[in-house]
Coordinates of C-alpha atoms in Angstrom, one line a residue:
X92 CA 58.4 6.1 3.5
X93 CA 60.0 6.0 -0.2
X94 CA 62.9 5.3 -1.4
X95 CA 65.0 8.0 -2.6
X96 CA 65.0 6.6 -6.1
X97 CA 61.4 6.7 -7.2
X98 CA 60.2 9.4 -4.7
X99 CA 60.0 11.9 -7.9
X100 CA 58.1 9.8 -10.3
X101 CA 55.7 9.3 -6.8
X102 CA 55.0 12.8 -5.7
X103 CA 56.8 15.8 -8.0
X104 CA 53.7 16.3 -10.4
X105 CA 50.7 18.6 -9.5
X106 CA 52.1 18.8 -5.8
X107 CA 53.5 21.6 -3.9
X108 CA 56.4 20.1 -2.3
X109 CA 59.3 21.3 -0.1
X110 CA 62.1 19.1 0.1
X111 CA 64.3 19.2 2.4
X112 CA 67.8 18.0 3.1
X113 CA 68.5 16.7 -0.6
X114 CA 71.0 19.1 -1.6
X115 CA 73.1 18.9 1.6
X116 CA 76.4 17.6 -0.6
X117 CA 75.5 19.6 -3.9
X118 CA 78.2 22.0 -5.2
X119 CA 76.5 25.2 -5.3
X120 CA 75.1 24.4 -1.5
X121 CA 78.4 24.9 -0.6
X122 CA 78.9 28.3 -1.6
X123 CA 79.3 31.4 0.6
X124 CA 79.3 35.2 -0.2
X125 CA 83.4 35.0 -0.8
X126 CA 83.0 32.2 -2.7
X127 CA 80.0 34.0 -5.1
X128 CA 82.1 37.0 -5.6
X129 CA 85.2 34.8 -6.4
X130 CA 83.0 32.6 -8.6
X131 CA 81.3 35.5 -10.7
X132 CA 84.0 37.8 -10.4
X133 CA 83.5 40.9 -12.6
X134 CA 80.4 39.6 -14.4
X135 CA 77.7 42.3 -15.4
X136 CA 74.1 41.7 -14.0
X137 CA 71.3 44.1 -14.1
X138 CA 70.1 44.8 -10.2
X139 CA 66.1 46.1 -9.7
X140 CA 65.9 48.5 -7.1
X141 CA 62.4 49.4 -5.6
X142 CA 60.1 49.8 -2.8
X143 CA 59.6 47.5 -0.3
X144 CA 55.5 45.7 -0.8
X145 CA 53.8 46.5 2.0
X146 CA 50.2 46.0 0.8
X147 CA 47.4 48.7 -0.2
X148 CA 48.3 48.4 -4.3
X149 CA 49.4 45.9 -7.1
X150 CA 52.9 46.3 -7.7
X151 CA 54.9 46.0 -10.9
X152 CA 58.5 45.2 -12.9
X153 CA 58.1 48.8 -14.1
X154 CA 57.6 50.2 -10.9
X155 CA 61.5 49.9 -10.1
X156 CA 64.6 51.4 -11.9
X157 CA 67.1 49.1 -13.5
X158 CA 71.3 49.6 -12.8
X159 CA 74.2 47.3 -14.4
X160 CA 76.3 46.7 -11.5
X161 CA 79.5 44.3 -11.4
X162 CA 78.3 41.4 -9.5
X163 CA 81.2 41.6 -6.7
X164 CA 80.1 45.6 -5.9
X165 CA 76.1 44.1 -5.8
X166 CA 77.2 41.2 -3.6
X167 CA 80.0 43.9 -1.0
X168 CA 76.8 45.9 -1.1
X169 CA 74.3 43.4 0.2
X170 CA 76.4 42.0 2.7
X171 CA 75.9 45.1 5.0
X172 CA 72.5 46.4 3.3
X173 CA 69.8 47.4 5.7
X174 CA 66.9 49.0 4.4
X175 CA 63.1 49.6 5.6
X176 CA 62.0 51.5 2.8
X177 CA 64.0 49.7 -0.3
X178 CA 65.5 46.5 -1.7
X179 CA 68.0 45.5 -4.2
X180 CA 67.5 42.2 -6.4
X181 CA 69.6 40.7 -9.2
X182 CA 66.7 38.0 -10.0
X183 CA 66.0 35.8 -13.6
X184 CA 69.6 35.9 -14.4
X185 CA 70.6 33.2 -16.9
X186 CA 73.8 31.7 -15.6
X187 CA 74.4 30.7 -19.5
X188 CA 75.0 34.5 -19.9
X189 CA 78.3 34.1 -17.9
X190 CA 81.5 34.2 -19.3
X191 CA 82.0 31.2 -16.7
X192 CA 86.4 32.1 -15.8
X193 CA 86.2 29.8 -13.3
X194 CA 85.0 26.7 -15.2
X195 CA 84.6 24.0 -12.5
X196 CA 81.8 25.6 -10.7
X197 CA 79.8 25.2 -13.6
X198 CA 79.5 21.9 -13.8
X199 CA 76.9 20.9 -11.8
X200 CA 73.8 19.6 -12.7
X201 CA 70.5 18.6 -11.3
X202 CA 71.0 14.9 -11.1
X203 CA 69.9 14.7 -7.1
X204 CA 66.6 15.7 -8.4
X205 CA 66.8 12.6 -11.4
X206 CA 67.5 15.7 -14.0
X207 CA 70.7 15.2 -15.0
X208 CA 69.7 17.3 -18.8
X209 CA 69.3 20.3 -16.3
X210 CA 72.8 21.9 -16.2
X211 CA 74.5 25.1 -15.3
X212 CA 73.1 26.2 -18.2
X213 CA 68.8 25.8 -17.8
X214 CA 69.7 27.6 -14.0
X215 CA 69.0 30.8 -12.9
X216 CA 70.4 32.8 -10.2
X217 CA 68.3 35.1 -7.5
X218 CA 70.2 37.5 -4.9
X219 CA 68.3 39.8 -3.1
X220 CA 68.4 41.8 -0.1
X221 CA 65.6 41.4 2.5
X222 CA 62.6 42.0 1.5
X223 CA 62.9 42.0 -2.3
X224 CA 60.8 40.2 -4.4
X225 CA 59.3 39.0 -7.9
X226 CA 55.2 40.1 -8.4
X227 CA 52.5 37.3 -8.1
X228 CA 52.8 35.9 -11.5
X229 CA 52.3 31.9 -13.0
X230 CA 54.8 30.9 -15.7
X231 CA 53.6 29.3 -19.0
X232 CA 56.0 26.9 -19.3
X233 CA 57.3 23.7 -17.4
X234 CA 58.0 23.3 -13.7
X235 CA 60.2 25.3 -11.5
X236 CA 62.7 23.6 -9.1
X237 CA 63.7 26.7 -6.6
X238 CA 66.9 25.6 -4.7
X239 CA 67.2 27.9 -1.6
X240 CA 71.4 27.7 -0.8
X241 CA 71.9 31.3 1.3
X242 CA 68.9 32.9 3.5
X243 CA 65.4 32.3 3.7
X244 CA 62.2 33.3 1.1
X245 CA 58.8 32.8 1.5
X246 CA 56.1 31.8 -0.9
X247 CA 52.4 32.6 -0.9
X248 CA 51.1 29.9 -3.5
X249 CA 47.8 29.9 -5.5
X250 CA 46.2 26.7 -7.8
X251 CA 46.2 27.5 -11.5
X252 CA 42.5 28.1 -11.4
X253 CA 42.1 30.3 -8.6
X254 CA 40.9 33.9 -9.7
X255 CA 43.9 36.3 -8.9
X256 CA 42.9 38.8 -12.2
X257 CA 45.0 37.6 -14.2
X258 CA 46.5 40.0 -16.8
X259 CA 49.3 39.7 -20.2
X260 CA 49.3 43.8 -20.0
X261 CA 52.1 44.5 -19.1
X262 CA 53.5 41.9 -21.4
X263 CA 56.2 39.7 -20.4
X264 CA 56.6 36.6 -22.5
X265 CA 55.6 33.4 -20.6
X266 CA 54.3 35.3 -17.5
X267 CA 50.9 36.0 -16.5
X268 CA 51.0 38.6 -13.8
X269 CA 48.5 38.9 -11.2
X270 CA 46.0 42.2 -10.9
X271 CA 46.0 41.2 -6.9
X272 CA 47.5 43.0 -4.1
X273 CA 48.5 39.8 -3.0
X274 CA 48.8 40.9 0.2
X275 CA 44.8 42.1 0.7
X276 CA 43.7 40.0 3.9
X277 CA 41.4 38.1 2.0
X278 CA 43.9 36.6 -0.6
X279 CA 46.9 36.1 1.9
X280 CA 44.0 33.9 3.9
X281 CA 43.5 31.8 0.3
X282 CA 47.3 31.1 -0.1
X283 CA 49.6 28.4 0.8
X284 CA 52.2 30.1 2.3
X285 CA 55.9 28.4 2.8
X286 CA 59.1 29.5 4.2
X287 CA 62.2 28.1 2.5
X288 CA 65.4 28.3 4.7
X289 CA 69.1 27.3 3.1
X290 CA 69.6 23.4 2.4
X291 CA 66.0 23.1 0.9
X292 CA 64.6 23.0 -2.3
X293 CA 60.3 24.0 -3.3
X294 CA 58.6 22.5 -6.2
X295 CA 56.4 24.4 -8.2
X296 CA 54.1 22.4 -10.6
X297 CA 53.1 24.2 -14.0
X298 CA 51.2 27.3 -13.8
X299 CA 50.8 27.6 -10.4
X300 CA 50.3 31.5 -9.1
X301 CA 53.4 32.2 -7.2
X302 CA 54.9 35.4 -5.0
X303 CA 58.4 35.1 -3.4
X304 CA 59.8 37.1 -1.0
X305 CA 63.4 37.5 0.9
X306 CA 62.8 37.1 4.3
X307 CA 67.1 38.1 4.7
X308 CA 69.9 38.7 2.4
X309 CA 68.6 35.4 -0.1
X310 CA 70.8 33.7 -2.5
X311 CA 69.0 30.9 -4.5
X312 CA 68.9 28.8 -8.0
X313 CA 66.4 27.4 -10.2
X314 CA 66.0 25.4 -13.1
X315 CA 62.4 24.9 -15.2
X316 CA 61.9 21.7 -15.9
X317 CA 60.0 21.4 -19.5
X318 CA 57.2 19.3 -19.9
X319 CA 55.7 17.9 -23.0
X320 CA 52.1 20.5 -22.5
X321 CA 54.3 22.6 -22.9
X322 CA 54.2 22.5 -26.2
X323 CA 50.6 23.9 -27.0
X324 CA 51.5 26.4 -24.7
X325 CA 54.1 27.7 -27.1
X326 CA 51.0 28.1 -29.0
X327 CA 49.1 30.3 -26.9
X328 CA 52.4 32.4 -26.1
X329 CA 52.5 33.1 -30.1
X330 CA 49.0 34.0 -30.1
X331 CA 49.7 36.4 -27.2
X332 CA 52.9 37.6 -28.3
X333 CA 51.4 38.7 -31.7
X334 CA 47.7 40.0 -30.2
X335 CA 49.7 42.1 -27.5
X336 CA 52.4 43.7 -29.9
X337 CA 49.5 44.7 -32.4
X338 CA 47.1 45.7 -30.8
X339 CA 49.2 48.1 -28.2
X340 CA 51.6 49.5 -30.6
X341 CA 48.1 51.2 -32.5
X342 CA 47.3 52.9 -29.3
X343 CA 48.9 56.2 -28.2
X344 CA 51.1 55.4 -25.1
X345 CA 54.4 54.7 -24.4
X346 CA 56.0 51.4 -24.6
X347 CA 57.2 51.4 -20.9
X348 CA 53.6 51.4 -19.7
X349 CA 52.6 48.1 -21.5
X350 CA 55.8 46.2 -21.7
X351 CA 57.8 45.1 -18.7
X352 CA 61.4 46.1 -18.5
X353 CA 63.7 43.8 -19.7
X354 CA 61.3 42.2 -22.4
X355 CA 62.3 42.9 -26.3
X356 CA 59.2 43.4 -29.1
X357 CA 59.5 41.9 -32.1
X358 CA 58.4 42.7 -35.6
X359 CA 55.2 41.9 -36.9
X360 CA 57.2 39.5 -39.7
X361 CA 59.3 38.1 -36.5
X362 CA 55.8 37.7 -34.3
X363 CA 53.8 35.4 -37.3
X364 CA 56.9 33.4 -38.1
X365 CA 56.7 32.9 -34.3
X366 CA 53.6 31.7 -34.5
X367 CA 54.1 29.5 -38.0
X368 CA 57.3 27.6 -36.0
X369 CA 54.8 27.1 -32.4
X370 CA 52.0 25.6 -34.8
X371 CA 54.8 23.5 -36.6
X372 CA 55.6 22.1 -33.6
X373 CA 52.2 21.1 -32.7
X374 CA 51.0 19.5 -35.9
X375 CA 52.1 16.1 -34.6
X376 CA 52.3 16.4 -31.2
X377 CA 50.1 14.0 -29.2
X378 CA 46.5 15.3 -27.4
X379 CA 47.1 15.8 -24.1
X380 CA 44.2 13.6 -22.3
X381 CA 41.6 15.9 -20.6
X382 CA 41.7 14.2 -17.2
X383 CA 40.0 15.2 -13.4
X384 CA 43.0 16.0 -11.2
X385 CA 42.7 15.0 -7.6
X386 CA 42.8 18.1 -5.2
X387 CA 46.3 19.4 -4.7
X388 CA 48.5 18.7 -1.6
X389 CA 51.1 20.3 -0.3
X390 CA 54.0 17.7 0.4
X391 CA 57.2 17.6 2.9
X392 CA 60.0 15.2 2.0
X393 CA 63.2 14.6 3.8
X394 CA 65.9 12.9 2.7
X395 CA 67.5 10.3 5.5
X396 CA 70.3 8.3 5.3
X397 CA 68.3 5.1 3.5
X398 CA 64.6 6.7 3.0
X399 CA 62.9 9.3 2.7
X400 CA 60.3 10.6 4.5
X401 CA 57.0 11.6 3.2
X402 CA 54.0 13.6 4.3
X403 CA 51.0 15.1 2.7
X404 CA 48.9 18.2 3.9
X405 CA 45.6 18.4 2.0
X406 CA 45.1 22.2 0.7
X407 CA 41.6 23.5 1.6
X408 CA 42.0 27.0 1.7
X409 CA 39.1 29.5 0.5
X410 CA 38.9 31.0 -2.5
X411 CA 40.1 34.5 -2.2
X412 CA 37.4 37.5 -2.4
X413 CA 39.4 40.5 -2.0
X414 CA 37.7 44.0 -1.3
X415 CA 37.7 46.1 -5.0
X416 CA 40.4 48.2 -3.9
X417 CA 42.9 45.3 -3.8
X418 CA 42.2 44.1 -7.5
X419 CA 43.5 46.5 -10.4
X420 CA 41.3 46.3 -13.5
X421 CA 42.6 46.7 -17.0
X422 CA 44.0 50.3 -17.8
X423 CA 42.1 50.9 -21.5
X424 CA 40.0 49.1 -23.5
X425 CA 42.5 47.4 -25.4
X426 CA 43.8 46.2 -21.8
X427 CA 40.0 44.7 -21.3
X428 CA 40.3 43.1 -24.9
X429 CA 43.4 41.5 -24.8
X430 CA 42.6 39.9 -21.0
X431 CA 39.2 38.5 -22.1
X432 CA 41.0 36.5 -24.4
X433 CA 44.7 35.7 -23.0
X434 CA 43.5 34.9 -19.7
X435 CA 40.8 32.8 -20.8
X436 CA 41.7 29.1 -20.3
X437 CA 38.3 27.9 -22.5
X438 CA 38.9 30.3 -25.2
X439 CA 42.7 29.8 -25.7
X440 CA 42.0 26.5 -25.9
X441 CA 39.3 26.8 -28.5
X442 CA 41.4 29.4 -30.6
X443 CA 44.3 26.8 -30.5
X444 CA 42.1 23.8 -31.5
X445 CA 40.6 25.7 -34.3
X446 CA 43.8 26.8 -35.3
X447 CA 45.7 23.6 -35.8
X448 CA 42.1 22.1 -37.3
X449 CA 42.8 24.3 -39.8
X450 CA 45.7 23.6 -40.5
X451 CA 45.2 19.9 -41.5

């Protein structure tokens, strides 16, 4: 057993780990369906609707259509939605965005989790009806805290290194998506898989290959949690951003086919002064130590009255080999190009090095 104080600084770094009971007394824990459409009232979010993943192909954002609902119709709709074929998913929505009426149910913060910086404002909401669900993907920056407040999700969890084909086409800044079907036999066998029910919260460490699911009608938040590697990262998403945008606006096809719905080019003036400000940043920024990290474990805490309670599962899973069919390989040889050198750990690394060498 830890203490409740210190159990973050023990455990929350290159862990998986579900904790449960911690959020029992939070604000937003609290809240039902009446009180979401009361608290969000005529706000405008965008709502993906799609086809339910079943397996036998890689699926992706573009796949779906796009709709501006009011968020009261979205949530009226959901309550009695019942669907084998389709979903519907308000997910990635900045609650920042909100015109925030009723004022007091946006002041909550993170600091159960010791993060009292993380506010209403670095959270994102995710409703979804059952079934619905974000592609196998690992973010570029920070650590996600995924609070779990209305329904169940489940998560099928990879380590950064394991060999899901990764891929920046389409482009989404700060996403690497997965070339998987994540449901083959062979990669569902490699994954960690977790079921989140209401009242408990998963931790995601950085760039850890993630695919989320609604089991039921889900409501959820998170917040990402920055972290000072985050800053060379911000290096690598300049690079990307500006080899991406280049390179694919020379060939002939259309936009929607190499950019993900929802994500915004920029101009080639916009993309280097991107990059100028992300190598700015790390001109003085300390090395981060090239370290061996112990194998990962996936971790259950539970918050008691005095303690909490702590247990660790070693992760030994295989590496995934799925059959051909299951992996989806780049669409044109600019596709090839581009994921050579975007995906490439060793040679981002090298090309960021070499940059800020030069720079001194």
């Amino acid at each position: 057993m830890v203490s409740s104080c210190n159990i973050f600084a023990k455990f929350l770094n290159d862990n998986v780990v579900l904790l449960k009971d911690f959020i029992l007394d939070w604000e937003p824990y609290q809240w039902n369906l009446e009180q979401l459409k009361a608290v969000f009232k005529d706000e405008q979010v965008v709502v993906k609707i799609g086809n339910l993943y079943k397996g036998n192909h890689v699926p992706k954002e573009s796949d779906c259509k796009y709709e501006n609902w009011n968020f009261q119709d979205i949530v009226e709709h959901l309550a009695n939605f019942k669907s084998d074929t389709i979903f519907y998913y308000v997910g990635y929505h900045h609650i920042a965005t909100f015109n925030k009426t009723n004022s007091e149910f946006f002041k909550f913060n993170w600091n159960w989790a010791g993060l009292p910086q993380q506010t209403a404002d670095q959270s994102t909401i995710w409703l979804g009806s059952n079934g619905s669900f974000t592609p196998c993907h690992k973010d570029t920056y920070g650590c996600n805290l995924h609070a779990q407040l209305i329904g169940s999700k489940e998560w099928l969890l990879w380590p950064p290194d394991t060999d899901l084909a990764a891929t920046r086409v389409p482009y989404e800044e700060s996403s690497i998506f997965s070339g998987c079907d994540v449901l083959d036999e062979e990669v569902v066998a490699s994954a960690l898989r977790v079921v989140v029910s209401p009242g408990e919260v998963l931790f995601i460490p950085k760039h850890w290959w993630h695919f989320a699911r609604n089991c039921e009608l889900s409501f959820s938040i998170n917040t990402w949690v920055p972290l000072e590697s985050d800053k060379i990262d911000s290096l690598k998403e300049a690079i990307s951003r500006i080899l991406v945008s280049t390179l694919k606006s020379g060939e002939d096809c259309p936009k929607e086919s190499w950019v993900n719905p929802g994500e915004s080019l920029s101009s080639f003036k916009e993309n280097t002064s991107y990059l100028a400000n992300a190598i700015e940043l790390n001109r003085n920024a300390d090395a981060q130590p090239a370290c061996t990290k112990p194998a990962p474990c996936f971790v259950t805490a539970t918050k008691t009255e005095s303690t909490v309670e702590v247990s660790y599962h070693q992760i030994t899973h295989p590496v995934p080999r799925p059959n051909s069919a299951a992996v989806k390989r780049p669409g044109s040889t600019v596709d090839m190009l581009l994921n050579c050198i975007l995906t490439d750990e060793i040679t981002m690394n090298r090309i960021c090095s070499n940059i800020l060498n030069y720079q001194k």
